[in-house]
């Protein structure tokens, strides 16, 4: 996923949310609708979230240092995780609290045309932002479903913006329903119920984002397609005959570490092996351009050693552990 595509979606969402936040807050001042207050805080929180994503993208571009030799690519994951925390605390929990208070102490909505007009405007603006995020995501989504895209994406920006915009649109519909029922029935409790539903929705989205970004922070391997490309690129059938074992790790959304133990012929010279490794690295980078850091260790293939892999609990000559407790 390109950083430029994510930035375009973030900027579109930021512009929409800032305009919507102001409009919603004005509508709250004129109408006293708790749904409008919750939605204005929601849009303000979303604006802050987009600011965090832009900041994370900027910090991730810093050059590697002796203290951080693999660079700062994971800054983008850290700031995406902060977004989930802000969405949960500022957006979700505030809306739940405001909804509870409105249900407990309902009051009639005044100047109903303000919240209704602003909500319709907000739905239109959020739809344009959501459309931009969908278009940018389609450039890299391929044949994956939307669920698979959110779960497998290594760059966090577009999944975050997609879920935020989806949550915003559903939240606006809930707010419109709550305000509409409150106006139609004259009972302000409906406004509180709409606000409460918005809060629950935001909390659910925040939890989904937190789970996905936590996985990225812990470190994820390359996608299945990239792993297969790397495997095919390493082996040349001459000097490098097979991969004994291999590990991949995303150092950032667009930077991949590849470490592999490769089998070479036992009668090859050191010079021939060095040339073979350099050639394999070139093939890997051509097949998967984001493979920036590559470590290839030559070895003589041994079936028992290969079975042990990098598992410290196994050794080539040790028998497999039994499931017996004795």
PDB file of N, CA and C in Angstrom, residues 224-298:
ATOM      1  N   UNK A 224       1.270 -13.883   2.211  1.00  0.00           N
ATOM      2  CA  UNK A 224       1.487 -15.193   1.584  1.00  0.00           C
ATOM      3  C   UNK A 224       2.059 -15.041   0.179  1.00  0.00           C
ATOM      4  N   UNK A 225       1.522 -14.092  -0.591  1.00  0.00           N
ATOM      5  CA  UNK A 225       1.996 -13.906  -1.967  1.00  0.00           C
ATOM      6  C   UNK A 225       3.465 -13.517  -1.995  1.00  0.00           C
ATOM      7  N   UNK A 226       3.862 -12.578  -1.116  1.00  0.00           N
ATOM      8  CA  UNK A 226       5.259 -12.138  -1.083  1.00  0.00           C
ATOM      9  C   UNK A 226       6.187 -13.253  -0.617  1.00  0.00           C
ATOM     10  N   UNK A 227       5.744 -14.053   0.337  1.00  0.00           N
ATOM     11  CA  UNK A 227       6.566 -15.172   0.813  1.00  0.00           C
ATOM     12  C   UNK A 227       6.850 -16.150  -0.327  1.00  0.00           C
ATOM     13  N   UNK A 228       5.832 -16.448  -1.116  1.00  0.00           N
ATOM     14  CA  UNK A 228       6.021 -17.374  -2.240  1.00  0.00           C
ATOM     15  C   UNK A 228       6.960 -16.782  -3.286  1.00  0.00           C
ATOM     16  N   UNK A 229       6.853 -15.475  -3.538  1.00  0.00           N
ATOM     17  CA  UNK A 229       7.759 -14.821  -4.493  1.00  0.00           C
ATOM     18  C   UNK A 229       9.204 -14.888  -4.005  1.00  0.00           C
ATOM     19  N   UNK A 230       9.397 -14.673  -2.709  1.00  0.00           N
ATOM     20  CA  UNK A 230      10.758 -14.712  -2.146  1.00  0.00           C
ATOM     21  C   UNK A 230      11.343 -16.118  -2.256  1.00  0.00           C
ATOM     22  N   UNK A 231      10.531 -17.116  -1.926  1.00  0.00           N
ATOM     23  CA  UNK A 231      11.008 -18.495  -2.007  1.00  0.00           C
ATOM     24  C   UNK A 231      11.424 -18.848  -3.431  1.00  0.00           C
ATOM     25  N   UNK A 232      10.613 -18.420  -4.390  1.00  0.00           N
ATOM     26  CA  UNK A 232      10.937 -18.722  -5.784  1.00  0.00           C
ATOM     27  C   UNK A 232      12.193 -17.982  -6.244  1.00  0.00           C
ATOM     28  N   UNK A 233      12.427 -16.800  -5.690  1.00  0.00           N
ATOM     29  CA  UNK A 233      13.576 -15.996  -6.107  1.00  0.00           C
ATOM     30  C   UNK A 233      14.886 -16.487  -5.511  1.00  0.00           C
ATOM     31  N   UNK A 234      14.848 -17.084  -4.332  1.00  0.00           N
ATOM     32  CA  UNK A 234      16.083 -17.472  -3.647  1.00  0.00           C
ATOM     33  C   UNK A 234      16.792 -18.609  -4.361  1.00  0.00           C
ATOM     34  N   UNK A 235      16.064 -19.640  -4.717  1.00  0.00           N
ATOM     35  CA  UNK A 235      16.663 -20.863  -5.266  1.00  0.00           C
ATOM     36  C   UNK A 235      16.979 -20.674  -6.748  1.00  0.00           C
ATOM     37  N   UNK A 236      18.231 -20.950  -7.117  1.00  0.00           N
ATOM     38  CA  UNK A 236      18.602 -20.879  -8.534  1.00  0.00           C
ATOM     39  C   UNK A 236      18.803 -22.270  -9.142  1.00  0.00           C
ATOM     40  N   UNK A 237      18.744 -23.317  -8.294  1.00  0.00           N
ATOM     41  CA  UNK A 237      18.880 -24.682  -8.787  1.00  0.00           C
ATOM     42  C   UNK A 237      20.311 -25.100  -9.069  1.00  0.00           C
ATOM     43  N   UNK A 238      21.248 -24.177  -8.904  1.00  0.00           N
ATOM     44  CA  UNK A 238      22.653 -24.493  -9.157  1.00  0.00           C
ATOM     45  C   UNK A 238      23.442 -24.430  -7.854  1.00  0.00           C
ATOM     46  N   UNK A 239      23.809 -23.208  -7.441  1.00  0.00           N
ATOM     47  CA  UNK A 239      24.532 -23.078  -6.169  1.00  0.00           C
ATOM     48  C   UNK A 239      23.566 -23.158  -4.989  1.00  0.00           C
ATOM     49  N   UNK A 240      22.463 -22.415  -5.063  1.00  0.00           N
ATOM     50  CA  UNK A 240      21.438 -22.449  -4.006  1.00  0.00           C
ATOM     51  C   UNK A 240      20.391 -23.477  -4.405  1.00  0.00           C
ATOM     52  N   UNK A 241      20.359 -24.589  -3.692  1.00  0.00           N
ATOM     53  CA  UNK A 241      19.487 -25.703  -4.092  1.00  0.00           C
ATOM     54  C   UNK A 241      18.140 -25.717  -3.390  1.00  0.00           C
ATOM     55  N   UNK A 242      18.060 -25.105  -2.201  1.00  0.00           N
ATOM     56  CA  UNK A 242      16.781 -25.068  -1.483  1.00  0.00           C
ATOM     57  C   UNK A 242      16.879 -24.108  -0.303  1.00  0.00           C
ATOM     58  N   UNK A 243      15.706 -23.790   0.264  1.00  0.00           N
ATOM     59  CA  UNK A 243      15.645 -23.010   1.496  1.00  0.00           C
ATOM     60  C   UNK A 243      15.462 -23.979   2.653  1.00  0.00           C
ATOM     61  N   UNK A 244      16.369 -23.924   3.607  1.00  0.00           N
ATOM     62  CA  UNK A 244      16.243 -24.802   4.780  1.00  0.00           C
ATOM     63  C   UNK A 244      15.161 -24.265   5.715  1.00  0.00           C
ATOM     64  N   UNK A 245      15.235 -22.988   6.031  1.00  0.00           N
ATOM     65  CA  UNK A 245      14.136 -22.320   6.725  1.00  0.00           C
ATOM     66  C   UNK A 245      14.260 -20.817   6.496  1.00  0.00           C
ATOM     67  N   UNK A 246      13.148 -20.122   6.647  1.00  0.00           N
ATOM     68  CA  UNK A 246      13.124 -18.691   6.339  1.00  0.00           C
ATOM     69  C   UNK A 246      12.162 -17.975   7.274  1.00  0.00           C
ATOM     70  N   UNK A 247      12.515 -16.742   7.627  1.00  0.00           N
ATOM     71  CA  UNK A 247      11.647 -15.879   8.432  1.00  0.00           C
ATOM     72  C   UNK A 247      11.568 -14.510   7.750  1.00  0.00           C
ATOM     73  N   UNK A 248      10.388 -13.922   7.771  1.00  0.00           N
ATOM     74  CA  UNK A 248      10.214 -12.554   7.271  1.00  0.00           C
ATOM     75  C   UNK A 248       9.554 -11.718   8.361  1.00  0.00           C
ATOM     76  N   UNK A 249       9.822 -10.425   8.339  1.00  0.00           N
ATOM     77  CA  UNK A 249       9.261  -9.530   9.356  1.00  0.00           C
ATOM     78  C   UNK A 249       9.129  -8.125   8.772  1.00  0.00           C
ATOM     79  N   UNK A 250       7.962  -7.528   8.950  1.00  0.00           N
ATOM     80  CA  UNK A 250       7.762  -6.148   8.504  1.00  0.00           C
ATOM     81  C   UNK A 250       8.387  -5.192   9.513  1.00  0.00           C
ATOM     82  N   UNK A 251       9.412  -4.468   9.058  1.00  0.00           N
ATOM     83  CA  UNK A 251      10.015  -3.418   9.885  1.00  0.00           C
ATOM     84  C   UNK A 251       9.175  -2.151   9.818  1.00  0.00           C
ATOM     85  N   UNK A 252       8.317  -2.085   8.863  1.00  0.00           N
ATOM     86  CA  UNK A 252       7.384  -0.990   8.643  1.00  0.00           C
ATOM     87  C   UNK A 252       6.468  -1.418   7.522  1.00  0.00           C
ATOM     88  N   UNK A 253       5.472  -0.609   7.179  1.00  0.00           N
ATOM     89  CA  UNK A 253       4.542  -1.010   6.122  1.00  0.00           C
ATOM     90  C   UNK A 253       5.226  -1.281   4.783  1.00  0.00           C
ATOM     91  N   UNK A 254       6.300  -0.552   4.490  1.00  0.00           N
ATOM     92  CA  UNK A 254       6.946  -0.673   3.191  1.00  0.00           C
ATOM     93  C   UNK A 254       8.410  -1.072   3.315  1.00  0.00           C
ATOM     94  N   UNK A 255       8.735  -1.815   4.368  1.00  0.00           N
ATOM     95  CA  UNK A 255      10.101  -2.299   4.562  1.00  0.00           C
ATOM     96  C   UNK A 255      10.058  -3.675   5.192  1.00  0.00           C
ATOM     97  N   UNK A 256      10.669  -4.626   4.507  1.00  0.00           N
ATOM     98  CA  UNK A 256      10.596  -6.024   4.920  1.00  0.00           C
ATOM     99  C   UNK A 256      11.980  -6.574   5.202  1.00  0.00           C
ATOM    100  N   UNK A 257      12.100  -7.320   6.306  1.00  0.00           N
ATOM    101  CA  UNK A 257      13.331  -8.039   6.635  1.00  0.00           C
ATOM    102  C   UNK A 257      13.155  -9.495   6.222  1.00  0.00           C
ATOM    103  N   UNK A 258      14.160 -10.033   5.536  1.00  0.00           N
ATOM    104  CA  UNK A 258      14.147 -11.436   5.123  1.00  0.00           C
ATOM    105  C   UNK A 258      15.396 -12.108   5.683  1.00  0.00           C
ATOM    106  N   UNK A 259      15.216 -13.177   6.430  1.00  0.00           N
ATOM    107  CA  UNK A 259      16.336 -13.946   6.964  1.00  0.00           C
ATOM    108  C   UNK A 259      16.110 -15.411   6.612  1.00  0.00           C
ATOM    109  N   UNK A 260      17.106 -16.024   5.989  1.00  0.00           N
ATOM    110  CA  UNK A 260      16.930 -17.415   5.561  1.00  0.00           C
ATOM    111  C   UNK A 260      18.242 -18.185   5.648  1.00  0.00           C
ATOM    112  N   UNK A 261      18.108 -19.452   5.965  1.00  0.00           N
ATOM    113  CA  UNK A 261      19.248 -20.372   5.865  1.00  0.00           C
ATOM    114  C   UNK A 261      19.046 -21.148   4.576  1.00  0.00           C
ATOM    115  N   UNK A 262      20.040 -21.078   3.685  1.00  0.00           N
ATOM    116  CA  UNK A 262      19.903 -21.677   2.361  1.00  0.00           C
ATOM    117  C   UNK A 262      20.899 -22.817   2.186  1.00  0.00           C
ATOM    118  N   UNK A 263      20.498 -23.806   1.436  1.00  0.00           N
ATOM    119  CA  UNK A 263      21.358 -24.966   1.183  1.00  0.00           C
ATOM    120  C   UNK A 263      22.205 -24.718  -0.052  1.00  0.00           C
ATOM    121  N   UNK A 264      23.500 -24.950   0.079  1.00  0.00           N
ATOM    122  CA  UNK A 264      24.417 -24.824  -1.062  1.00  0.00           C
ATOM    123  C   UNK A 264      25.152 -26.156  -1.244  1.00  0.00           C
ATOM    124  N   UNK A 265      25.706 -26.335  -2.433  1.00  0.00           N
ATOM    125  CA  UNK A 265      26.452 -27.564  -2.699  1.00  0.00           C
ATOM    126  C   UNK A 265      27.732 -27.599  -1.858  1.00  0.00           C
ATOM    127  N   UNK A 266      28.070 -28.773  -1.321  1.00  0.00           N
ATOM    128  CA  UNK A 266      29.185 -28.870  -0.372  1.00  0.00           C
ATOM    129  C   UNK A 266      30.545 -28.605  -1.013  1.00  0.00           C
ATOM    130  N   UNK A 267      30.644 -28.738  -2.332  1.00  0.00           N
ATOM    131  CA  UNK A 267      31.948 -28.555  -2.971  1.00  0.00           C
ATOM    132  C   UNK A 267      32.121 -27.159  -3.568  1.00  0.00           C
ATOM    133  N   UNK A 268      31.191 -26.232  -3.294  1.00  0.00           N
ATOM    134  CA  UNK A 268      31.319 -24.868  -3.809  1.00  0.00           C
ATOM    135  C   UNK A 268      32.371 -24.107  -3.013  1.00  0.00           C
ATOM    136  N   UNK A 269      33.060 -23.207  -3.697  1.00  0.00           N
ATOM    137  CA  UNK A 269      34.059 -22.371  -3.018  1.00  0.00           C
ATOM    138  C   UNK A 269      33.375 -21.188  -2.345  1.00  0.00           C
ATOM    139  N   UNK A 270      34.107 -20.537  -1.447  1.00  0.00           N
ATOM    140  CA  UNK A 270      33.557 -19.375  -0.748  1.00  0.00           C
ATOM    141  C   UNK A 270      33.181 -18.274  -1.729  1.00  0.00           C
ATOM    142  N   UNK A 271      34.002 -18.095  -2.760  1.00  0.00           N
ATOM    143  CA  UNK A 271      33.709 -17.067  -3.760  1.00  0.00           C
ATOM    144  C   UNK A 271      32.418 -17.379  -4.502  1.00  0.00           C
ATOM    145  N   UNK A 272      32.249 -18.619  -4.886  1.00  0.00           N
ATOM    146  CA  UNK A 272      31.028 -19.022  -5.608  1.00  0.00           C
ATOM    147  C   UNK A 272      29.791 -18.839  -4.732  1.00  0.00           C
ATOM    148  N   UNK A 273      29.918 -19.183  -3.455  1.00  0.00           N
ATOM    149  CA  UNK A 273      28.787 -19.022  -2.540  1.00  0.00           C
ATOM    150  C   UNK A 273      28.451 -17.544  -2.345  1.00  0.00           C
ATOM    151  N   UNK A 274      29.482 -16.695  -2.204  1.00  0.00           N
ATOM    152  CA  UNK A 274      29.248 -15.258  -2.037  1.00  0.00           C
ATOM    153  C   UNK A 274      28.524 -14.681  -3.245  1.00  0.00           C
ATOM    154  N   UNK A 275      28.968 -15.085  -4.446  1.00  0.00           N
ATOM    155  CA  UNK A 275      28.312 -14.615  -5.663  1.00  0.00           C
ATOM    156  C   UNK A 275      26.861 -15.095  -5.721  1.00  0.00           C
ATOM    157  N   UNK A 276      26.635 -16.330  -5.307  1.00  0.00           N
ATOM    158  CA  UNK A 276      25.281 -16.898  -5.328  1.00  0.00           C
ATOM    159  C   UNK A 276      24.359 -16.143  -4.360  1.00  0.00           C
ATOM    160  N   UNK A 277      24.892 -15.801  -3.182  1.00  0.00           N
ATOM    161  CA  UNK A 277      24.096 -15.060  -2.198  1.00  0.00           C
ATOM    162  C   UNK A 277      23.755 -13.668  -2.732  1.00  0.00           C
ATOM    163  N   UNK A 278      24.744 -12.994  -3.317  1.00  0.00           N
ATOM    164  CA  UNK A 278      24.482 -11.664  -3.873  1.00  0.00           C
ATOM    165  C   UNK A 278      23.435 -11.725  -4.983  1.00  0.00           C
ATOM    166  N   UNK A 279      23.545 -12.756  -5.808  1.00  0.00           N
ATOM    167  CA  UNK A 279      22.568 -12.912  -6.892  1.00  0.00           C
ATOM    168  C   UNK A 279      21.176 -13.189  -6.333  1.00  0.00           C
ATOM    169  N   UNK A 280      21.104 -14.009  -5.266  1.00  0.00           N
ATOM    170  CA  UNK A 280      19.813 -14.315  -4.650  1.00  0.00           C
ATOM    171  C   UNK A 280      19.179 -13.057  -4.053  1.00  0.00           C
ATOM    172  N   UNK A 281      19.999 -12.216  -3.419  1.00  0.00           N
ATOM    173  CA  UNK A 281      19.491 -10.966  -2.854  1.00  0.00           C
ATOM    174  C   UNK A 281      18.929 -10.060  -3.949  1.00  0.00           C
ATOM    175  N   UNK A 282      19.619 -10.014  -5.071  1.00  0.00           N
ATOM    176  CA  UNK A 282      19.139  -9.196  -6.195  1.00  0.00           C
ATOM    177  C   UNK A 282      17.799  -9.714  -6.698  1.00  0.00           C
ATOM    178  N   UNK A 283      17.667 -11.037  -6.819  1.00  0.00           N
ATOM    179  CA  UNK A 283      16.410 -11.625  -7.296  1.00  0.00           C
ATOM    180  C   UNK A 283      15.272 -11.354  -6.315  1.00  0.00           C
ATOM    181  N   UNK A 284      15.572 -11.418  -5.018  1.00  0.00           N
ATOM    182  CA  UNK A 284      14.540 -11.167  -4.008  1.00  0.00           C
ATOM    183  C   UNK A 284      14.025  -9.729  -4.121  1.00  0.00           C
ATOM    184  N   UNK A 285      14.965  -8.785  -4.252  1.00  0.00           N
ATOM    185  CA  UNK A 285      14.556  -7.373  -4.323  1.00  0.00           C
ATOM    186  C   UNK A 285      13.781  -7.077  -5.608  1.00  0.00           C
ATOM    187  N   UNK A 286      14.096  -7.787  -6.666  1.00  0.00           N
ATOM    188  CA  UNK A 286      13.338  -7.607  -7.907  1.00  0.00           C
ATOM    189  C   UNK A 286      11.931  -8.185  -7.775  1.00  0.00           C
ATOM    190  N   UNK A 287      11.827  -9.309  -7.082  1.00  0.00           N
ATOM    191  CA  UNK A 287      10.517  -9.950  -6.915  1.00  0.00           C
ATOM    192  C   UNK A 287       9.658  -9.217  -5.902  1.00  0.00           C
ATOM    193  N   UNK A 288      10.280  -8.758  -4.792  1.00  0.00           N
ATOM    194  CA  UNK A 288       9.551  -8.053  -3.722  1.00  0.00           C
ATOM    195  C   UNK A 288      10.359  -6.806  -3.370  1.00  0.00           C
ATOM    196  N   UNK A 289      10.086  -5.679  -4.010  1.00  0.00           N
ATOM    197  CA  UNK A 289      10.898  -4.466  -3.816  1.00  0.00           C
ATOM    198  C   UNK A 289      10.979  -3.972  -2.382  1.00  0.00           C
ATOM    199  N   UNK A 290       9.972  -4.276  -1.537  1.00  0.00           N
ATOM    200  CA  UNK A 290      10.029  -3.784  -0.156  1.00  0.00           C
ATOM    201  C   UNK A 290      10.972  -4.608   0.714  1.00  0.00           C
ATOM    202  N   UNK A 291      11.553  -5.681   0.164  1.00  0.00           N
ATOM    203  CA  UNK A 291      12.535  -6.475   0.915  1.00  0.00           C
ATOM    204  C   UNK A 291      13.844  -5.686   0.963  1.00  0.00           C
ATOM    205  N   UNK A 292      13.994  -4.848   1.973  1.00  0.00           N
ATOM    206  CA  UNK A 292      15.138  -3.940   2.055  1.00  0.00           C
ATOM    207  C   UNK A 292      16.311  -4.554   2.819  1.00  0.00           C
ATOM    208  N   UNK A 293      15.996  -5.343   3.858  1.00  0.00           N
ATOM    209  CA  UNK A 293      17.042  -5.924   4.704  1.00  0.00           C
ATOM    210  C   UNK A 293      17.007  -7.438   4.514  1.00  0.00           C
ATOM    211  N   UNK A 294      18.116  -7.996   3.989  1.00  0.00           N
ATOM    212  CA  UNK A 294      18.152  -9.427   3.662  1.00  0.00           C
ATOM    213  C   UNK A 294      19.400 -10.058   4.274  1.00  0.00           C
ATOM    214  N   UNK A 295      19.206 -11.151   4.997  1.00  0.00           N
ATOM    215  CA  UNK A 295      20.313 -11.919   5.560  1.00  0.00           C
ATOM    216  C   UNK A 295      20.167 -13.369   5.088  1.00  0.00           C
ATOM    217  N   UNK A 296      21.136 -13.852   4.338  1.00  0.00           N
ATOM    218  CA  UNK A 296      21.124 -15.229   3.852  1.00  0.00           C
ATOM    219  C   UNK A 296      22.334 -15.965   4.416  1.00  0.00           C
ATOM    220  N   UNK A 297      22.069 -17.066   5.099  1.00  0.00           N
ATOM    221  CA  UNK A 297      23.148 -17.872   5.707  1.00  0.00           C
ATOM    222  C   UNK A 297      23.296 -19.182   4.939  1.00  0.00           C
ATOM    223  N   UNK A 298      24.456 -19.420   4.340  1.00  0.00           N
ATOM    224  CA  UNK A 298      24.641 -20.677   3.604  1.00  0.00           C
ATOM    225  C   UNK A 298      24.910 -21.844   4.551  1.00  0.00           C
TER     226      UNK A 298
END
